[in-house]
Short mmCIF file of C-alpha atoms and ligand atoms in Angstrom, two decimals:
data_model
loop_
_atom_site.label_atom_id
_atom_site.label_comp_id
_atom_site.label_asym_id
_atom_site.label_seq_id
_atom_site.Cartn_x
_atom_site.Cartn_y
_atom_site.Cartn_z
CA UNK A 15 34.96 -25.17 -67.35
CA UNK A 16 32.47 -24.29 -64.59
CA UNK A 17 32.71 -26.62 -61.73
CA UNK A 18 28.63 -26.34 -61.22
CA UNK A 19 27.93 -27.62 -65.21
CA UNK A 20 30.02 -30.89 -64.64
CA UNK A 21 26.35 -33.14 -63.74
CA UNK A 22 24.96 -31.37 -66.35
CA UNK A 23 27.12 -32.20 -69.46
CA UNK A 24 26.98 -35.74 -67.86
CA UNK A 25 23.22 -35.72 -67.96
CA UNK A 26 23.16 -34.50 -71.70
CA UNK A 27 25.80 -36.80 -72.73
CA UNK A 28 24.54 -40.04 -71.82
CA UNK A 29 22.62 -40.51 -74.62
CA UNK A 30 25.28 -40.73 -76.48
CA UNK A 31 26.89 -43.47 -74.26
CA UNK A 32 23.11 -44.75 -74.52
CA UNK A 33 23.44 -45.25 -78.14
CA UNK A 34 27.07 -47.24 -78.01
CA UNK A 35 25.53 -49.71 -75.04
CA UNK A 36 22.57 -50.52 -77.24
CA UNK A 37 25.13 -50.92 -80.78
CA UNK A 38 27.21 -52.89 -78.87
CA UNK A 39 24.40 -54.98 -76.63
CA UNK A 40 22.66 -55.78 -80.14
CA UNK A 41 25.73 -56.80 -81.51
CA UNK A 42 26.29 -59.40 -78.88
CA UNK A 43 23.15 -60.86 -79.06
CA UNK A 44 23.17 -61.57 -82.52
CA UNK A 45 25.62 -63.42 -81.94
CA UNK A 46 24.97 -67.03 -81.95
CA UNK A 47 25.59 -68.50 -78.41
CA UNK A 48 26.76 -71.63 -78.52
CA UNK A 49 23.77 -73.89 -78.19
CA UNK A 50 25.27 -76.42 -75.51
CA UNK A 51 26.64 -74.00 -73.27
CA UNK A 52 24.14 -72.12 -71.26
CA UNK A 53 25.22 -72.68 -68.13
CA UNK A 54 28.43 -73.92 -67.80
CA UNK A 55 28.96 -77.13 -64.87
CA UNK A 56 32.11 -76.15 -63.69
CA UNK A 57 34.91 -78.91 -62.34
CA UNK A 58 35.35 -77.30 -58.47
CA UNK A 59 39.38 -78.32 -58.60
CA UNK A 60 41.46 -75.82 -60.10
CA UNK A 61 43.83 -76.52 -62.87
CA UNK A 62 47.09 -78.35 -61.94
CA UNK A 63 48.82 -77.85 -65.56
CA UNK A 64 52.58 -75.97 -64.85
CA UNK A 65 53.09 -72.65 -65.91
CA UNK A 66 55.56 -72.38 -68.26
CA UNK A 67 58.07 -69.43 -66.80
CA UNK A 68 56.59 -65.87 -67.92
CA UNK A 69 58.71 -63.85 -70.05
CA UNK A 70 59.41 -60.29 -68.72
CA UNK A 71 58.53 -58.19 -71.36
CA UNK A 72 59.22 -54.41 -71.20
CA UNK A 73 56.71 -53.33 -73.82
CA UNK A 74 54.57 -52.17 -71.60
CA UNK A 75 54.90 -48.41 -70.30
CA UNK A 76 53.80 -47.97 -67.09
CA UNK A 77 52.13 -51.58 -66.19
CA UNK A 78 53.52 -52.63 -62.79
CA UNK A 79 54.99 -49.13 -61.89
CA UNK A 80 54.41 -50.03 -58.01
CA UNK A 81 54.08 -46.11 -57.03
CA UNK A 82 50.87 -45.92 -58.59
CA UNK A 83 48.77 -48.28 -55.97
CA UNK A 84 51.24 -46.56 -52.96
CA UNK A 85 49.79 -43.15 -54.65
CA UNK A 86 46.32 -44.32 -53.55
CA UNK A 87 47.48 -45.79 -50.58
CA UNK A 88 48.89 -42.37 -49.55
CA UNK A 89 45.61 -40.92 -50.61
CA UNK A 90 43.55 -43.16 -47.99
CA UNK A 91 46.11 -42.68 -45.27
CA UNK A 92 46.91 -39.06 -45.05
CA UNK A 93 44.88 -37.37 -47.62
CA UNK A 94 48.42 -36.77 -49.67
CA UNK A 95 47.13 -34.05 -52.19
CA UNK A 96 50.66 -34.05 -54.38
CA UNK A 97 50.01 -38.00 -54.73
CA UNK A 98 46.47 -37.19 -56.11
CA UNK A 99 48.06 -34.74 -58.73
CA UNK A 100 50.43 -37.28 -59.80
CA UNK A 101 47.25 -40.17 -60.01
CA UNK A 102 45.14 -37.22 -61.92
CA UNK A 103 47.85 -36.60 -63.94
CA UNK A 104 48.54 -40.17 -65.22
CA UNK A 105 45.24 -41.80 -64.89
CA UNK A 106 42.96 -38.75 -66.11
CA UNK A 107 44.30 -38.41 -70.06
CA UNK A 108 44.00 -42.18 -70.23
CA UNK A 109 40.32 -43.15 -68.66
CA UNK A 110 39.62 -39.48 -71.34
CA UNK A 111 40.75 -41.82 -73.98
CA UNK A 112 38.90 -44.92 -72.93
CA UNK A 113 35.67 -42.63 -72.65
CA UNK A 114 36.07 -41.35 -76.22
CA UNK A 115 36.87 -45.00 -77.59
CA UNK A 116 33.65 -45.62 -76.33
CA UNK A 117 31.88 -43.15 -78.07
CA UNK A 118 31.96 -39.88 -75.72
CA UNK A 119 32.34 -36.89 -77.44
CA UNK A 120 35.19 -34.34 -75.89
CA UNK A 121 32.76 -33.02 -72.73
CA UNK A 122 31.10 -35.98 -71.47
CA UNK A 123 34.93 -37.99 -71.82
CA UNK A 124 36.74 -35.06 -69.93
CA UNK A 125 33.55 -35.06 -67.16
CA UNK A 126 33.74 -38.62 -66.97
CA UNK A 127 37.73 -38.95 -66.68
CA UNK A 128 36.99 -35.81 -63.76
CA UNK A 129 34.40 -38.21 -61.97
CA UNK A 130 36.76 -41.04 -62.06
CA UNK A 131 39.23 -39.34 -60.53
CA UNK A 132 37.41 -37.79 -57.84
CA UNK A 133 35.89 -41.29 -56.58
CA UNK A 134 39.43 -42.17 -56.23
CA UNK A 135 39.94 -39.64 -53.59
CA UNK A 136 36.52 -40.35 -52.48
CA UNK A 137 36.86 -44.34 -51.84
CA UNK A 138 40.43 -44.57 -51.50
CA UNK A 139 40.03 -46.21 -48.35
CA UNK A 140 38.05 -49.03 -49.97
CA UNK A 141 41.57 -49.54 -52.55
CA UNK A 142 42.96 -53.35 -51.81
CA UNK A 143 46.31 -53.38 -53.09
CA UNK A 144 46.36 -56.92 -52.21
CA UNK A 145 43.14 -57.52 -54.02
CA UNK A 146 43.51 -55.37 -57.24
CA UNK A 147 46.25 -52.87 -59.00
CA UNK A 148 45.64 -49.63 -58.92
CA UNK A 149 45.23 -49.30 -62.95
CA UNK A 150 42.40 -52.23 -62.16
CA UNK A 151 40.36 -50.44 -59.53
CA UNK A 152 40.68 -47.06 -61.56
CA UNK A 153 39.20 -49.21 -64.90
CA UNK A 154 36.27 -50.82 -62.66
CA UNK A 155 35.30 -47.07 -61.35
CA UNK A 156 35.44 -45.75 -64.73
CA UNK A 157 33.82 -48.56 -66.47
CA UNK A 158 31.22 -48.09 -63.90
CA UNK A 159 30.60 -44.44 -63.88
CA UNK A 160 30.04 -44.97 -68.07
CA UNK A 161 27.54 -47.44 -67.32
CA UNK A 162 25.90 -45.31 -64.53
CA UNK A 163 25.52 -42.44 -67.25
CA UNK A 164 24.12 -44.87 -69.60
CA UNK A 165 22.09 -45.37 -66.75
CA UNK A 166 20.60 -42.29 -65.78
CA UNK A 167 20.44 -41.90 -69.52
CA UNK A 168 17.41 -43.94 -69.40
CA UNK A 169 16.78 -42.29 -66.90
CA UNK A 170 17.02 -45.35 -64.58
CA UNK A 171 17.31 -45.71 -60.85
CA UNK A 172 21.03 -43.88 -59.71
CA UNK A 173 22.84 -46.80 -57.89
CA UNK A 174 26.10 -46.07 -56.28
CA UNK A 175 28.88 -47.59 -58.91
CA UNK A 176 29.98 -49.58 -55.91
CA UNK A 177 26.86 -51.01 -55.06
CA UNK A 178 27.19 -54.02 -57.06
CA UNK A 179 30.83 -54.73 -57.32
CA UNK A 180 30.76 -56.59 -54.03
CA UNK A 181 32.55 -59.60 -54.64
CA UNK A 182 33.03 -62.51 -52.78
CA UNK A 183 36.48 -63.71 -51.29
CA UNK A 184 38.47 -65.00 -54.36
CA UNK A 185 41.26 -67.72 -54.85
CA UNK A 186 44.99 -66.84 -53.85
CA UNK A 187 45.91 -67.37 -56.90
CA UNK A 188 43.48 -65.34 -58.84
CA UNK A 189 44.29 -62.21 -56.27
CA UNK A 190 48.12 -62.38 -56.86
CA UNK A 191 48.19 -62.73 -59.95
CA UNK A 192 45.35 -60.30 -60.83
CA UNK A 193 47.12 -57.74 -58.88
CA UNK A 194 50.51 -57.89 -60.57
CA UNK A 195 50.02 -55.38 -63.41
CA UNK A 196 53.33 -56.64 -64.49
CA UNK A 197 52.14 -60.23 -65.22
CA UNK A 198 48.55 -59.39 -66.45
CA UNK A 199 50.33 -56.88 -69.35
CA UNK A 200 53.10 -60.04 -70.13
CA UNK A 201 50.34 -62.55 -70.27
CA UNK A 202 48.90 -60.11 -72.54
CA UNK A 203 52.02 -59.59 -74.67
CA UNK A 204 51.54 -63.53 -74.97
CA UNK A 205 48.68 -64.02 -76.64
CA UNK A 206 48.75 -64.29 -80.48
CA UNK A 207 48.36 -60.81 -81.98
CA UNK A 208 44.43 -62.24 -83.82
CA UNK A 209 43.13 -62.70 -79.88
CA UNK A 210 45.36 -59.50 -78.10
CA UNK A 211 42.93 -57.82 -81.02
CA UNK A 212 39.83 -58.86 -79.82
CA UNK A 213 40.19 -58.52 -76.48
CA UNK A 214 41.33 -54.78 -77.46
CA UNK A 215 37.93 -54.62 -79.18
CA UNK A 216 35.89 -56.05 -76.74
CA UNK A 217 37.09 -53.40 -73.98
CA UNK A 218 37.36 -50.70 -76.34
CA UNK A 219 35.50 -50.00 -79.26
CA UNK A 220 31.84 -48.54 -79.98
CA UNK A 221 31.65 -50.67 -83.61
CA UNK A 222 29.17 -53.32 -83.40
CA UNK A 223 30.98 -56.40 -83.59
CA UNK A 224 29.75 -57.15 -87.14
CA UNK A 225 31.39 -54.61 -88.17
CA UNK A 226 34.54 -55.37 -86.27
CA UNK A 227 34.23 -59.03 -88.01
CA UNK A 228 33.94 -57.30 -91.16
CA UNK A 229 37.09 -54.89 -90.95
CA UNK A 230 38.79 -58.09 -89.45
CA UNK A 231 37.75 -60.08 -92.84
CA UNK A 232 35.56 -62.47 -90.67
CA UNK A 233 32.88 -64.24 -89.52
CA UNK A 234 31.03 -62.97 -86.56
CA UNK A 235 31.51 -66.32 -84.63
CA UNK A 236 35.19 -66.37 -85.55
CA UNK A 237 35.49 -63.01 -83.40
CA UNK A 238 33.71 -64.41 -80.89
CA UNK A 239 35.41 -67.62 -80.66
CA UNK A 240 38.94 -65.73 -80.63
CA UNK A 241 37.51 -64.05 -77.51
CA UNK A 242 36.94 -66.81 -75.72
CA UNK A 243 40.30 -68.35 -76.75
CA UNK A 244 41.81 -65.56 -75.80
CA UNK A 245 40.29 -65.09 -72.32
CA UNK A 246 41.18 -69.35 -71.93
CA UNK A 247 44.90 -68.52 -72.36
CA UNK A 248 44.52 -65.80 -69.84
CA UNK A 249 43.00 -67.72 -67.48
CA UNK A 250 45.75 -70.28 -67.80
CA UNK A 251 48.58 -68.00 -67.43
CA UNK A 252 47.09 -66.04 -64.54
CA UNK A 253 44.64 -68.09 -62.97
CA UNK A 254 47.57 -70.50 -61.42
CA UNK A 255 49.47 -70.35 -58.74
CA UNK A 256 52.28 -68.01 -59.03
CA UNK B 10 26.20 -72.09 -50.37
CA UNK B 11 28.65 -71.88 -53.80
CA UNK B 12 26.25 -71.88 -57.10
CA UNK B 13 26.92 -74.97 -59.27
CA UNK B 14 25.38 -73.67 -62.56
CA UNK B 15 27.47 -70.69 -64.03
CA UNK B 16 27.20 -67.91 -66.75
CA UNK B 17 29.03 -68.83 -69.96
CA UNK B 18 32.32 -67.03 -70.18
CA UNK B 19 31.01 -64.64 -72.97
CA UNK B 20 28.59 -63.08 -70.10
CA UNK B 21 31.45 -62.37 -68.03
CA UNK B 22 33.81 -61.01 -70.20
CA UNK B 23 30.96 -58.60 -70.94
CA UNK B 24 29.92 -57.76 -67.21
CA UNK B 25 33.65 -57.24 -66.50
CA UNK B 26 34.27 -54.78 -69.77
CA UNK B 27 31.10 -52.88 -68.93
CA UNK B 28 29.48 -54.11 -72.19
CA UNK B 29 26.39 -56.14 -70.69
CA UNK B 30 23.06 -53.41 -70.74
CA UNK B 31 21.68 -52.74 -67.08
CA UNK B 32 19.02 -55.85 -67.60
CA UNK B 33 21.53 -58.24 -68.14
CA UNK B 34 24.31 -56.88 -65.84
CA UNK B 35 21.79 -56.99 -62.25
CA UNK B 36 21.11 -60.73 -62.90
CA UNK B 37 24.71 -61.91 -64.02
CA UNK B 38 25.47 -59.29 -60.71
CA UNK B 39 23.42 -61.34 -58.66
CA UNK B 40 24.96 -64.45 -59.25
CA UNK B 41 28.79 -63.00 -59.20
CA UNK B 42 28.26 -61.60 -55.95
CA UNK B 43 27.97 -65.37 -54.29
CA UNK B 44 30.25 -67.23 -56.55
CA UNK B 45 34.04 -66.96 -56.77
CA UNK B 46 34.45 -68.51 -59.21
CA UNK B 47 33.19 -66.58 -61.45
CA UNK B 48 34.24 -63.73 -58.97
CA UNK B 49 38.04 -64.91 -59.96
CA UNK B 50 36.69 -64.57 -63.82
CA UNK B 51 35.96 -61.16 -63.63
CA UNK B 52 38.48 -60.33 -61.60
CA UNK B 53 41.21 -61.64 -64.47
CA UNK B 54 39.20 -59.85 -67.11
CA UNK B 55 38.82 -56.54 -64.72
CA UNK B 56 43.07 -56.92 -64.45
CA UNK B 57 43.79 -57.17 -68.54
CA UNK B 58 41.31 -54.49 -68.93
CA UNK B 59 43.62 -52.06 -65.93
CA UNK B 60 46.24 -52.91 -68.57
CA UNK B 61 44.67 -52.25 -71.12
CA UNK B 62 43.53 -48.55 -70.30
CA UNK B 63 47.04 -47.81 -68.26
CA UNK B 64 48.34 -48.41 -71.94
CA UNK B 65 45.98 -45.93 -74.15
CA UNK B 66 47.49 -43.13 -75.46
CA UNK B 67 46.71 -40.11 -73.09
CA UNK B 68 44.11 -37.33 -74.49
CA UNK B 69 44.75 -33.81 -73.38
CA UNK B 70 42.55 -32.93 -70.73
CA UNK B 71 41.52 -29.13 -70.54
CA UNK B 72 44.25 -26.76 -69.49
CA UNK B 73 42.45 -26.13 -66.03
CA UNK B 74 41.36 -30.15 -65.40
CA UNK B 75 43.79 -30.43 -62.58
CA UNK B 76 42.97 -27.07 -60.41
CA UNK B 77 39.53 -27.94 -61.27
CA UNK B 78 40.03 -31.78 -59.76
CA UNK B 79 42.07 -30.28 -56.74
CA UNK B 80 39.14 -27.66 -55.93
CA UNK B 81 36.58 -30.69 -56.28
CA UNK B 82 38.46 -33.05 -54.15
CA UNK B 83 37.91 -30.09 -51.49
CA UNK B 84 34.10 -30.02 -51.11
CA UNK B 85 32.72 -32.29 -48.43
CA UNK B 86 31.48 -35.67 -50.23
CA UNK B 87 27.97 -37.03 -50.37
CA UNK B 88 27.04 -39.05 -47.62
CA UNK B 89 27.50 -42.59 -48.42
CA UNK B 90 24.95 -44.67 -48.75
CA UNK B 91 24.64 -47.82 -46.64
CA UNK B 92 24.19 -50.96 -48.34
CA UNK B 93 20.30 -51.88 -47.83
CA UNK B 94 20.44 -55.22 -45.54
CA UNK B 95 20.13 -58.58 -47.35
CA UNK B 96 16.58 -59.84 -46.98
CA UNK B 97 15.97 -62.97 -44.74
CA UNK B 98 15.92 -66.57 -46.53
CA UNK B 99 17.62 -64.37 -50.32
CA UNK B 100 20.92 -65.10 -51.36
CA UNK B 101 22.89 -61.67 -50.90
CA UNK B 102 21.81 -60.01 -54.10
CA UNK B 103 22.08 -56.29 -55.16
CA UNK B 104 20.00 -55.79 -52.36
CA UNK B 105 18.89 -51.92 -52.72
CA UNK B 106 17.30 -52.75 -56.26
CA UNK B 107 15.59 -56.19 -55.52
CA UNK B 108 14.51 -54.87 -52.02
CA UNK B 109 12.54 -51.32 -53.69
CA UNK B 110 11.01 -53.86 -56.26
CA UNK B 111 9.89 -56.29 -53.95
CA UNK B 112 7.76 -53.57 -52.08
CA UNK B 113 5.85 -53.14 -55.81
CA UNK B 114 5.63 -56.76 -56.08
CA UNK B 115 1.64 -58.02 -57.56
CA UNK B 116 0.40 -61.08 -57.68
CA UNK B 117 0.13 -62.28 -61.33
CA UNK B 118 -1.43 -65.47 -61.03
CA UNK B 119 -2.40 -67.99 -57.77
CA UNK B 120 1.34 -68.46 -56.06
CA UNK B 121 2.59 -66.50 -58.96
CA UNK B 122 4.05 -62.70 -58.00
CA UNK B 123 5.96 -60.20 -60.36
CA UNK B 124 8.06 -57.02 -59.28
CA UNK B 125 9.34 -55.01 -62.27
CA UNK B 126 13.44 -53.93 -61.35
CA UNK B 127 14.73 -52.24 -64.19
CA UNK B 128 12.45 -51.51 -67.37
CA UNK B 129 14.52 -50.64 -70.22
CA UNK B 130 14.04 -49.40 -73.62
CA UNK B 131 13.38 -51.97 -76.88
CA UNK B 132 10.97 -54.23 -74.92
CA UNK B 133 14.18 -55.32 -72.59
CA UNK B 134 13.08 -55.53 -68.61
CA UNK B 135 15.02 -57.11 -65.17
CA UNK B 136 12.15 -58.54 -62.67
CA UNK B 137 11.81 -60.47 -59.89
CA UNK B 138 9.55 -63.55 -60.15
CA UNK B 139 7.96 -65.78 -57.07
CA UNK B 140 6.91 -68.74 -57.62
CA UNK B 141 5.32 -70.73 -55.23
CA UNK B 142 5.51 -74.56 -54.52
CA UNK B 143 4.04 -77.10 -57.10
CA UNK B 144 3.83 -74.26 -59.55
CA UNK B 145 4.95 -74.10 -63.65
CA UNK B 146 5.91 -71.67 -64.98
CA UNK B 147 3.32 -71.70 -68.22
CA UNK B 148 5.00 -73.50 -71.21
CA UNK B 149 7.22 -70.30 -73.38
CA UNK B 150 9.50 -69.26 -75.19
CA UNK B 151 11.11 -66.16 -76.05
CA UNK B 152 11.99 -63.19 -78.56
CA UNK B 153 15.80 -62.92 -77.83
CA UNK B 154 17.42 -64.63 -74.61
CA UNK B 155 16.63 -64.82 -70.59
CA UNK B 156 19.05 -64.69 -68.03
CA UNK B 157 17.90 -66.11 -64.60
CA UNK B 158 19.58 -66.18 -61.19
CA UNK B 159 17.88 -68.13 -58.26
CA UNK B 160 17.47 -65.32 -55.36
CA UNK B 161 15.88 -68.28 -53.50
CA UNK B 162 14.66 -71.36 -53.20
CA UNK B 163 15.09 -73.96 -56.39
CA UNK B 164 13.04 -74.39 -59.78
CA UNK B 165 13.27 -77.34 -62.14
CA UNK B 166 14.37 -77.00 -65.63
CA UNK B 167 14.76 -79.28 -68.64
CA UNK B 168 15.94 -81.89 -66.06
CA UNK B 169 18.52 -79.48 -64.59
CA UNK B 170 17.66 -78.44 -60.57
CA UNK B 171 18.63 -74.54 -60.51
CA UNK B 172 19.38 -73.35 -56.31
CA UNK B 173 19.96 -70.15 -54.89
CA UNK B 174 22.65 -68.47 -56.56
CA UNK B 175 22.18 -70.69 -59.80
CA UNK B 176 22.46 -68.96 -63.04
CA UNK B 177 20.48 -69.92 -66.01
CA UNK B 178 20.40 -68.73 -69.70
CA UNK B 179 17.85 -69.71 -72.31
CA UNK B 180 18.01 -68.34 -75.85
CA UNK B 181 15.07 -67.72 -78.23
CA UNK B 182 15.10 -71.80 -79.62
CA UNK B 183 14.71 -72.90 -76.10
CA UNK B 184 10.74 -73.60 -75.49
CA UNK B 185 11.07 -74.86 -71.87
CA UNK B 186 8.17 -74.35 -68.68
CA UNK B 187 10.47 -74.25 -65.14
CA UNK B 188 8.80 -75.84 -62.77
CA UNK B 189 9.30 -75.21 -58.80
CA UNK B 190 9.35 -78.89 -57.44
CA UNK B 191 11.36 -78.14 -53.74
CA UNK B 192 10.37 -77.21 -50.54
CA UNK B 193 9.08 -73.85 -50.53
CA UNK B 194 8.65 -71.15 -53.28
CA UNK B 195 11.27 -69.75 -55.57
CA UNK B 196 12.34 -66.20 -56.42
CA UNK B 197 14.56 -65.17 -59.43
CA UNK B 198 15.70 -62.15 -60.89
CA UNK B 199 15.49 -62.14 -64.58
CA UNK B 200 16.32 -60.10 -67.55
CA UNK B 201 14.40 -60.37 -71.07
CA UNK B 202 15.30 -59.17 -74.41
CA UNK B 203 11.96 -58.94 -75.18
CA UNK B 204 8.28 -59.98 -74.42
CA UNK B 205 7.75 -64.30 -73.42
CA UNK B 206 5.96 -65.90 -75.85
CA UNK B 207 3.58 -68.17 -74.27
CA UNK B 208 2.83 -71.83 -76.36
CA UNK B 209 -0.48 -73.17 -74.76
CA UNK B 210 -3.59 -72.21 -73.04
CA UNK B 211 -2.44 -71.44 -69.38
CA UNK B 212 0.27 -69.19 -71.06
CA UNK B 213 -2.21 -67.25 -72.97
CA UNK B 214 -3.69 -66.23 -69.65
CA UNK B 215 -0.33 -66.03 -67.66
CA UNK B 216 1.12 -63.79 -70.30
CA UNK B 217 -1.33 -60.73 -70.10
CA UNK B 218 -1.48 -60.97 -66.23
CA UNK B 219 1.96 -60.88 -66.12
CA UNK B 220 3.12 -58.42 -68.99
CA UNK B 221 6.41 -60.12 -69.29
ZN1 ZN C 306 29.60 -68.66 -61.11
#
């Protein structure tokens, strides 16, 4: 592949990516919102309710391998090319997949996956491991890279993918937990296998979701409630204290 | 200054798996930006979706991905851009978008100014909207949903005061005319689905003037 093409097959690609936002942004909005709950009055006190003691589960492969956030680390501090190489070499195949679950085709997923990977270099100074693992940053850079293709698809304003992730300072208890790749995949592995589903489909696929309903044998708001079940129980196992 | 009014959970499981279209994700943006709780939200979601990709089955990249990423890494990288400032009085929005639109900002009505931010295909648009005090917002309601965060100031809503940072979602049944009641004027950032659809005589004459 020519190095100078790479914008290029981006440029011609997004409409592709175009067509999967607009699938899956119709699908969502057909959805029927639940009428009471527009905006949602949240109780300021967090919730006191014990954690019951989280089951280390080894399913998943990599999840909480701790070299991959020094990798980064290494990255920001001393520019450590053979710890990029090792990062490209993990992270690249995988955010190829994610791009072609979302309805890439092969050029535009393997451009994408390259862009990733270079705004890691790029910004790994701005890497927290405190604040986020490394496989969470690397999603959030991919995930908005897609959406910035989508983007200049519609030929909208460029914004830098960082631009709007500013966040504000977030609970202790959020930020340890969040971080610990380990923990996120076992709460995960907790959740009955109906919810794990849809919160698979809800990251990953380009099927509108009445069609996900319908290869799941149900109703839309089913789908939708399972989602928000599921994201409940995550809350709850991740959202307390450690 | 922590927003009391939030976006339902659905909206930020979708802003955090990249699903929300550009509209949508500025104003839900907005409000995540000075609230964290809904910060902590996304940041859970962000974390199961990390796990998620770190456990997809890896795709072959092209033989030559790697030289080709170790040859890129070498060139000298853009220069970045610095954040555009916040804008005096505003809650701390995505400041280069709303700042460019408020430069093409036209007055729509008397105390009434619109600034298109994102226009986007299928009739959906993001825009800012200024409302001065002691002003409605003509009686509407809409094809599809509106999302609203409060940039400034505070509006009145179906009994409900929104303040800065407050987030507010109507859907297509909702028939509603916000009012600005407090202190000065109000500025939101809103996304549409589609065009308003106005319900009495003021609206009728709003609506064309504004093209919303
Ligand atoms: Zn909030």
């Amino acid at each position: 592949m020519s190095t100078g093409a790479g914008s290029h097959s981006v440029l011609t690609g997004a409409s592709v990516i175009q067509a999967v936002e607009y699938n899956v942004t119709r699908a969502m909005n057909a959805v029927t919102v639940s009428r009471q709950g527009h905006s949602v009055e949240r109780a300021p006190e967090v919730r006191a309710a014990k954690r019951s003691p989280m089951a280390i589960s080894g399913a998943q492969p990599t999840a909480g391998l701790p070299g991959l956030s020094a990798l980064i680390v290494a990255i920001a501090e001393r520019g450590d090319r053979a710890a990029f190489a090792t990062l490209f070499n993990h992270f690249a195949p995988r955010v190829k997949s994610y791009m072609l679950r979302l309805g890439a085709d092969g050029q535009l997923a393997e451009e994408l996956a390259q862009e990733t990977m270079l705004t890691v270099w790029r910004r790994a100074d701005g890497f927290d491991p405190a604040r986020a693992a490394a496989s969470t940053w690397i999603f959030t850079i991919a995930r908005n890279l897609r959406i910035d293709a989508a983007r200049r698809g519609q030929r909208m304003k460029h914004d830098d993918p960082f631009d709007e992730t500013i966040a504000p300072d977030l609970p202790d208890a959020i930020l340890s937990a969040a971080q610990d790749e380990t923990r996120v995949a076992s709460a995960i592995g907790q959740l009955p296998l109906d919810q794990a589903r849809v919160i698979r489909e809800a990251f990953f696929s380009d099927k509108p979701h009445s069609e996900i309903a319908a290869e799941l044998g149900l109703p839309l708001g089913t789908v939708k409630s399972r989602l928000r079940l599921a994201m409940a129980r995550l809350r709850g196992l991740l959202g307390e204290a450690a | 200054m922590t927003p009391r009014r939030h976006p339902i959970s659905d909206r930020l499981i979708e802003y955090a798996a990249g699903s929300l279209n550009p509209e949508r994700r500025l104003v839900v943006g907005a409000h995540v930006r000075v609230c964290p709780a809904c910060a902590g939200e996304i940041a859970i979601v962000e974390a199961v979706g990390g796990v998620l990709i770190d456990a997809l089955p890896a795709v072959e990249m092209h033989e030559d991905a790697l030289a080709l990423a170790l040859a890129r890494i070498e060139r000298p990288a853009p220069p970045r851009r610095e954040p555009a400032p916040g804008i005096q009085g505003w809650i701390d929005a995505p400041a280069a978008a709303v700042e460019s639109a408020r430069r093409r900002r036209r007055w729509a009505a008397p105390g009434v100014w619109v600034a298109p931010v994102i226009g986007g295909p299928y009739g959906r648009r993001s825009y800012l909207l200024g409302i001065g005090p002691g002003i409605s917002v003509p009686r509407h309601t809409h094809l599809g949903s509106e999302l609203v965060c409060v940039l400034k100031g505070a509006f009145e809503d179906r009994g409900e005061i929104y303040g800065p940072g407050d987030f507010c979602e109507s859907d297509e049944d909702v028939e509603h005319r916000p009012r600005v009641t407090h202190g000065g004027d109000c500025v939101c950032l809103v996304a549409v689905d589609a065009s308003l659809v106005a319900r009495d005589w003021l609206g009728r004459i709003f609506q064309p003037l504004v093209r919303i």
